[in-house]
Coordinates of C-alpha atoms and ligand atoms in Angstrom, one line a residue:
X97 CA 0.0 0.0 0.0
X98 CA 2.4 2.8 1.1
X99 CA 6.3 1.9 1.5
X100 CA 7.2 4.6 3.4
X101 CA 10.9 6.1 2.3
X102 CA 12.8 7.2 4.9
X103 CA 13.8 11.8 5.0
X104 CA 15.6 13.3 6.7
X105 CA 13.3 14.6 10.0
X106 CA 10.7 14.0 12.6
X107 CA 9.5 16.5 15.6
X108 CA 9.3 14.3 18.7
X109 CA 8.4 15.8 21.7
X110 CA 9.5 19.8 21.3
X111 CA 12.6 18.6 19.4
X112 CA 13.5 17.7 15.5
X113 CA 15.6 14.9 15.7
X114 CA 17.0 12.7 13.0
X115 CA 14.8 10.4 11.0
X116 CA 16.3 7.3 12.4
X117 CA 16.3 8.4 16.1
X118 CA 12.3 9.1 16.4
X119 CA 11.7 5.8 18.4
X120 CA 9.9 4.4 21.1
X121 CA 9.7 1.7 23.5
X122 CA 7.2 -1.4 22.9
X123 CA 6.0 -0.8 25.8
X124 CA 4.6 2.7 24.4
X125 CA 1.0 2.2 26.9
X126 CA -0.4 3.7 23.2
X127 CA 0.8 1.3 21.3
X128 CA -1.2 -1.4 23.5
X129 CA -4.2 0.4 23.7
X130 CA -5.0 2.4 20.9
X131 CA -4.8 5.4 22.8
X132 CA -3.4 7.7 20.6
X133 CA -5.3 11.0 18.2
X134 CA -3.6 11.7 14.9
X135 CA -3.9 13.6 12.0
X136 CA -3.3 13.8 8.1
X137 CA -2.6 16.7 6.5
X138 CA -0.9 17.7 3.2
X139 CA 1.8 19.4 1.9
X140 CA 1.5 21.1 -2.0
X141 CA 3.9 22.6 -4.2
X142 CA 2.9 26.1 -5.2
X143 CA 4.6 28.9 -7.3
X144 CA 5.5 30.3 -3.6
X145 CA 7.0 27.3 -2.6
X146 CA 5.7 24.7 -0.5
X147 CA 2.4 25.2 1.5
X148 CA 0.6 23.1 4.0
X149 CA -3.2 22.8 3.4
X150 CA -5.4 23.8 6.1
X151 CA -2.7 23.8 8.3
X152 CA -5.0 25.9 11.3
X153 CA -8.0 23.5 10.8
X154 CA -6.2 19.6 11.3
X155 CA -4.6 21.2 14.2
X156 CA -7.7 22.6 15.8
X157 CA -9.2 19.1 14.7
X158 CA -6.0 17.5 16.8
X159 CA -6.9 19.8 19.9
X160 CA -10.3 18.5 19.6
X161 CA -9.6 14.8 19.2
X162 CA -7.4 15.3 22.8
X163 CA -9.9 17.1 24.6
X164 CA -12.8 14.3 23.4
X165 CA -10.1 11.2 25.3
X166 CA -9.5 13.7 28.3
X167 CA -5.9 13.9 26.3
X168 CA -3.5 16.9 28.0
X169 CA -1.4 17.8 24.7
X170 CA 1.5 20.2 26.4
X171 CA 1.5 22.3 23.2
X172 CA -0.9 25.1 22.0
X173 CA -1.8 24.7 18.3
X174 CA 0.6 27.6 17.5
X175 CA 3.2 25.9 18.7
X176 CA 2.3 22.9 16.9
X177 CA 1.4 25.3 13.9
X178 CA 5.5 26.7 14.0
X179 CA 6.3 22.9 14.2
X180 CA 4.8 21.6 11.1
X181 CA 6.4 24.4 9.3
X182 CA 9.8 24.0 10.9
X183 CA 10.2 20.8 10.2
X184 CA 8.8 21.1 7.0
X185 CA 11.8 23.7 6.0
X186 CA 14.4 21.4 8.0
X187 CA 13.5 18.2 5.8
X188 CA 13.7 20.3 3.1
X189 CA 9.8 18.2 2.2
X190 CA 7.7 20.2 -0.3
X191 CA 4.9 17.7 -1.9
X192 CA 4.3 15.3 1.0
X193 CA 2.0 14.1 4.0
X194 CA 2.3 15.0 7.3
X195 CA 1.2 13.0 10.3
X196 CA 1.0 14.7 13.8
X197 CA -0.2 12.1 16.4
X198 CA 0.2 12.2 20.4
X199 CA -0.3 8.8 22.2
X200 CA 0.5 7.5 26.0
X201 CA 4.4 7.1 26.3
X202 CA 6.3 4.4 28.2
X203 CA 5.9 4.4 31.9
X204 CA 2.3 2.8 32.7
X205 CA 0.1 0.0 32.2
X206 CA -3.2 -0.5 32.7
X207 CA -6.2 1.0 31.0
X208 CA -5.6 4.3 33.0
X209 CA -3.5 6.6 30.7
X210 CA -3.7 9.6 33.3
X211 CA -0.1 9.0 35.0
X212 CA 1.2 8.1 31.3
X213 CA 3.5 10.7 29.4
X214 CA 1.4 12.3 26.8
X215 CA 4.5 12.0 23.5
X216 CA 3.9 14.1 20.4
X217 CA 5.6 13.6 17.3
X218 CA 4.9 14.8 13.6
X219 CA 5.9 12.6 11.2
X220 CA 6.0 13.2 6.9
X221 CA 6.4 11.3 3.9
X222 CA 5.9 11.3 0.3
X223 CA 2.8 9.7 -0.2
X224 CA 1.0 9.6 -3.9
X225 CA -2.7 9.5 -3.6
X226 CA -3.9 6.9 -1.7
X227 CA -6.4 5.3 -3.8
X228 CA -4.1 5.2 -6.3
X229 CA -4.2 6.3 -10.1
X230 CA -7.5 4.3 -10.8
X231 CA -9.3 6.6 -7.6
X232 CA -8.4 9.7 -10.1
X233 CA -9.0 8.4 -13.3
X234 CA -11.4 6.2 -14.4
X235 CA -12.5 5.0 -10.7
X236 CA -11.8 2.4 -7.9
X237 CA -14.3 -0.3 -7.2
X238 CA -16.2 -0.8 -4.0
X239 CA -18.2 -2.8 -2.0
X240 CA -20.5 -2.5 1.1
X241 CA -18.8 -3.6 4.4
X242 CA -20.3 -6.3 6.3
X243 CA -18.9 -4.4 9.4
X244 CA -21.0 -1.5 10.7
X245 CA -19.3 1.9 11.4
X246 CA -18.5 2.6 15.1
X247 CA -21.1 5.6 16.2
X248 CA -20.4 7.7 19.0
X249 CA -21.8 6.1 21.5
X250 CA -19.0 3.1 21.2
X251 CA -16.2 4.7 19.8
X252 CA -16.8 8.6 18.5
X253 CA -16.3 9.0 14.8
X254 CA -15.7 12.8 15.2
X255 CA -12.4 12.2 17.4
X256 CA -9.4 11.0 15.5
X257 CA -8.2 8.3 17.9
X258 CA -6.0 5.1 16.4
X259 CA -8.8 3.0 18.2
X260 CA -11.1 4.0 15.4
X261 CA -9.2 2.6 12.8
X262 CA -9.4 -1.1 14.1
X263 CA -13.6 -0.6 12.7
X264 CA -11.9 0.6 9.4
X265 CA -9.1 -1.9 9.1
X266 CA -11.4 -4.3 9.3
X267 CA -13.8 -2.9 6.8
X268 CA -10.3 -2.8 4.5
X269 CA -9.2 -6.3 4.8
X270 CA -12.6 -7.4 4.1
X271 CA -13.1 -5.2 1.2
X272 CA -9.7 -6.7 -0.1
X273 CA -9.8 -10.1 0.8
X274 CA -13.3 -10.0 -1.5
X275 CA -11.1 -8.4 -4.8
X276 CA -12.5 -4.6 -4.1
X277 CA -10.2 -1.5 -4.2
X278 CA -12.2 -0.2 -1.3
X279 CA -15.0 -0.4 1.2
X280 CA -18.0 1.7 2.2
X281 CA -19.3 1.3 6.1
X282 CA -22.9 1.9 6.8
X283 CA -24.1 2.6 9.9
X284 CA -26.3 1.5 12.6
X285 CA -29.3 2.6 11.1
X286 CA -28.4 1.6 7.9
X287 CA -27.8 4.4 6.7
X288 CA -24.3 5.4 4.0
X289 CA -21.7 6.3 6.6
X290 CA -18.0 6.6 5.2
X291 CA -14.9 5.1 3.6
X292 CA -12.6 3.8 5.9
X293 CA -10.1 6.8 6.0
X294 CA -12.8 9.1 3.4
X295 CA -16.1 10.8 3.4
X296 CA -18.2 10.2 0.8
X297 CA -20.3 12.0 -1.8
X298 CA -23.2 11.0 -4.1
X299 CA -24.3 13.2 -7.5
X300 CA -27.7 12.7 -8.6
X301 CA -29.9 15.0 -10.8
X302 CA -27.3 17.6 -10.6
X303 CA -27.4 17.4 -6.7
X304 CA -24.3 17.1 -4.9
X305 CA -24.5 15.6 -1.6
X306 CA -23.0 14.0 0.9
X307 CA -24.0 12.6 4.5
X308 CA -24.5 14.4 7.5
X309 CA -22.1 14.6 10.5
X310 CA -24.7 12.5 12.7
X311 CA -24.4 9.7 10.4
X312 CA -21.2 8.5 12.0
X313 CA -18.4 10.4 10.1
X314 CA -15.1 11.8 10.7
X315 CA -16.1 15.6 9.5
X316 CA -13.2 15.7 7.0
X317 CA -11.2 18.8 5.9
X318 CA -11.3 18.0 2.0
X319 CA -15.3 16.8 2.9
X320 CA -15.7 21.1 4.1
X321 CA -13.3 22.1 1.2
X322 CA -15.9 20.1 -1.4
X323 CA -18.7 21.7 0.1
X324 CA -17.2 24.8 -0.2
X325 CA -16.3 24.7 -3.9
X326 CA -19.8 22.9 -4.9
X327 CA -21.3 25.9 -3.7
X328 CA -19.0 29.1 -4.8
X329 CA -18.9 27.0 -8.4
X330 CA -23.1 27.4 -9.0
X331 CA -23.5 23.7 -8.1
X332 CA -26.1 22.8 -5.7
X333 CA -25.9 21.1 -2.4
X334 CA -27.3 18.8 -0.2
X335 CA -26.0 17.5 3.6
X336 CA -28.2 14.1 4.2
X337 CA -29.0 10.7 4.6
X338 CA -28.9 8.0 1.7
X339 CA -29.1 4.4 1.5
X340 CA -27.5 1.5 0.0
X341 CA -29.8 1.7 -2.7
X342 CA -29.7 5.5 -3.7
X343 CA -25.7 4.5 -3.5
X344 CA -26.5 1.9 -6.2
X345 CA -28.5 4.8 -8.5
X346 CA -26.3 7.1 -8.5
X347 CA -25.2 9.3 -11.4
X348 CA -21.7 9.8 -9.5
X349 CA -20.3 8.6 -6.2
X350 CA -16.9 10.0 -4.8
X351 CA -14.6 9.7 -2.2
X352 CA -13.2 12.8 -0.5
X353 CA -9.8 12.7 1.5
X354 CA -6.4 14.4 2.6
X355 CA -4.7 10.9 1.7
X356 CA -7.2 10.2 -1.5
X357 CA -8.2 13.9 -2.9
X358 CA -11.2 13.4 -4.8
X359 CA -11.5 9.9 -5.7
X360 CA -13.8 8.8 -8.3
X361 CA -15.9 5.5 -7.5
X362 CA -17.0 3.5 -10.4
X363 CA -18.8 0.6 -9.0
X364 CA -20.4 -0.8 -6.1
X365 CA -21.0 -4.8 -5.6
X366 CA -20.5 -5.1 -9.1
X367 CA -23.0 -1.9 -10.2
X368 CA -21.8 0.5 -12.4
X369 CA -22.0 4.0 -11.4
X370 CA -24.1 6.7 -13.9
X371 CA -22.4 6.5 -17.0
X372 CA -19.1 6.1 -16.0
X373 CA -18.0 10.2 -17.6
X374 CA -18.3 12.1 -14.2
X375 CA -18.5 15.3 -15.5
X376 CA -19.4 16.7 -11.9
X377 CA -17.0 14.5 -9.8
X378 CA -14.0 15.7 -12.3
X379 CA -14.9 19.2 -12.1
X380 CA -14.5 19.1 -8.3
X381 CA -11.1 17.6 -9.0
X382 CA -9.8 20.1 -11.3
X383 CA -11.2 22.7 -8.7
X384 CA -9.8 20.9 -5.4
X385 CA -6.4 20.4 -7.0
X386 CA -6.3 24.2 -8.3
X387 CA -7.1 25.6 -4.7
X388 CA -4.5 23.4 -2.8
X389 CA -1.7 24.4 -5.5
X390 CA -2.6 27.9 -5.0
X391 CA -3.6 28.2 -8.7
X392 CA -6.7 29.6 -8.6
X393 CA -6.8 32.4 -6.4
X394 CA -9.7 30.7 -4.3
X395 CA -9.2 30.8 -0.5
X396 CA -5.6 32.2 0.0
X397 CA -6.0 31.6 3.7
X398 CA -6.4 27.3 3.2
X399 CA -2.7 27.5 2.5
X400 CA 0.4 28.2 5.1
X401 CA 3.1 28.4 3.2
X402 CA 6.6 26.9 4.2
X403 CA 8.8 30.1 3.4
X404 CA 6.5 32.8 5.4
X405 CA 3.5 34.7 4.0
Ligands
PLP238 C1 -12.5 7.9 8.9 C2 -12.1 9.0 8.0 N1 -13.1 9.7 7.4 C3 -12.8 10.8 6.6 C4 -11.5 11.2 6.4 C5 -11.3 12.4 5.5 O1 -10.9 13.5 6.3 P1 -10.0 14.7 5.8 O2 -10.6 15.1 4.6 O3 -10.0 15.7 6.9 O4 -8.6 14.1 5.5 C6 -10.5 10.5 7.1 C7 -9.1 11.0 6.9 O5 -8.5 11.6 7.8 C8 -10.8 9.4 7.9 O6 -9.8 8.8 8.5

């Protein structure tokens, strides 16, 4: 899936330290439970040089993933916010994806975390999209996941906390194991949830929508950025509910992620999609990649850019 190469940097802890010195101990108390929040966030080459995409809202999305587990992070998001970008000009990284996550250090056991050191690192890599070339050109192929999202009275959807991601790697391997690119998690009431790591968005009779945040989603960055551009681009939009079946009649379904982009889906359970162009799903693409390359002018403030403003 991703072979990460090694670069040159990580931050751990208040420090940048050499790639191959960011370790821990395997008794990491975060490592054992799952209690750890994280985020994904990208990296674009512009004509101003590097920028990071939405830098101010993953980090406020971090905050809020700590404060959800009762999770002390002993850094404000500005510091975190001078962080990213220092280690971003230290690597010398310009096109890649960064990964902040805090987790219980070494030191307790036990489900308590409270006396564990909260560790903080932010970790990058060149990572192409993660649905691969497929996802952005002629479409991946999914199928609906036996497994039922997690909702937030088990294991909230809205916090980014590694524990979720045991519901979505199972969803994955199941998705795989069946010959599908990718799965699609519905949840308890039946209702179209999410991808495992995306949101997702359905076009039908010109209307672009995509599910609501009570349907058990992680309220993605790129989901508010698609939003955004469906409306200021004189497409319509609508936030709610769909099922399985409305999935199955789409004209165009879609994928939204900081690890996918806009990723085109072009069947589900063996159903092809519309008519397989996408005329609306590519427009958002060509829109989505302008805005994080800086090209069009659109929303200088999504873009923090490596060298100063
Ligand atoms: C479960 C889940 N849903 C949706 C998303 C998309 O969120 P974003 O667009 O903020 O990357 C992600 C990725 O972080 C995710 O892990």
């Amino acid at each position: 899936m991703v072979g990460i190469q090694a670069r040159k940097k990580v931050w751990l802890d208040g420090r940048i330290v050499d790639w191959p010195d960011a370790k821990v101990h395997v008794l990491t108390h975060g490592l054992h439970y799952g209690y750890a929040i994280f985020e994904g966030i990208r990296s674009f080459r512009t004509e101003r040089g590097p920028a990071v995409f939405r830098l101010d809202d993953h980090l406020e999305r971090f905050l809020n993933s700590a404060k959800v587990y009762r999770m002390r992070i002993p850094y404000s998001q500005e510091e975190l916010r001078q962080a990213t970008l220092e280690l971003l000009r230290q690597d010398g990284a310009e096109e890649v994806y960064l990964r902040p996550i805090a987790f219980s250090g070494y030191g307790q056991m036990g489900l308590d975390p409270t006396s564990a050191p909260i560790q903080v690192a932010i970790g990058l890599w060149e990572w192409g999209a993660y649905l691969g070339d497929e996802g952005q050109g002629r479409g991946i192929r999914a199928t609906i996941s036996s497994w039922v999202r997690n909702d937030s009275r088990s294991i909230p959807p809205q916090a980014k906390c590694a524990a979720n991601y045991a519901n979505s790697i199972l969803a994955k391997l199941e998705a795989n194991a069946g010959g599908f690119d990718e799965a699609i998690l519905l949840n308890s009431a039946g209702m179209v949830s999410e991808g495992p790591a995306e949101n997702i968005f359905r076009v039908k009779g010109g209307i672009v929508g995509t599910p609501p945040a009570s349907s058990g989603i992680l309220r993605g960055i790129t989901r508010d950025t698609i939003i955004q551009l469906v409306q200021e681009n004189g497409l319509t939009f609508r936030r709610g509910d769909f099922t399985r079946e409305e999935l199955f009649t789409s004209d165009e379904l879609f994928f939204t992620g900081t690890a996918a982009g806009v990723s085109l889906i072009r069947e589900v359970d063996g159903r092809p999609i519309g008519t397989g162009e996408y005329p609306v799903a590519r427009r958002l693409q060509e829109l989505y990649s302008d805005v994080v390359h800086g090209r069009s002018g659109a929303h200088p403030e999504w873009l923090s850019y490596v060298g100063g403003a």
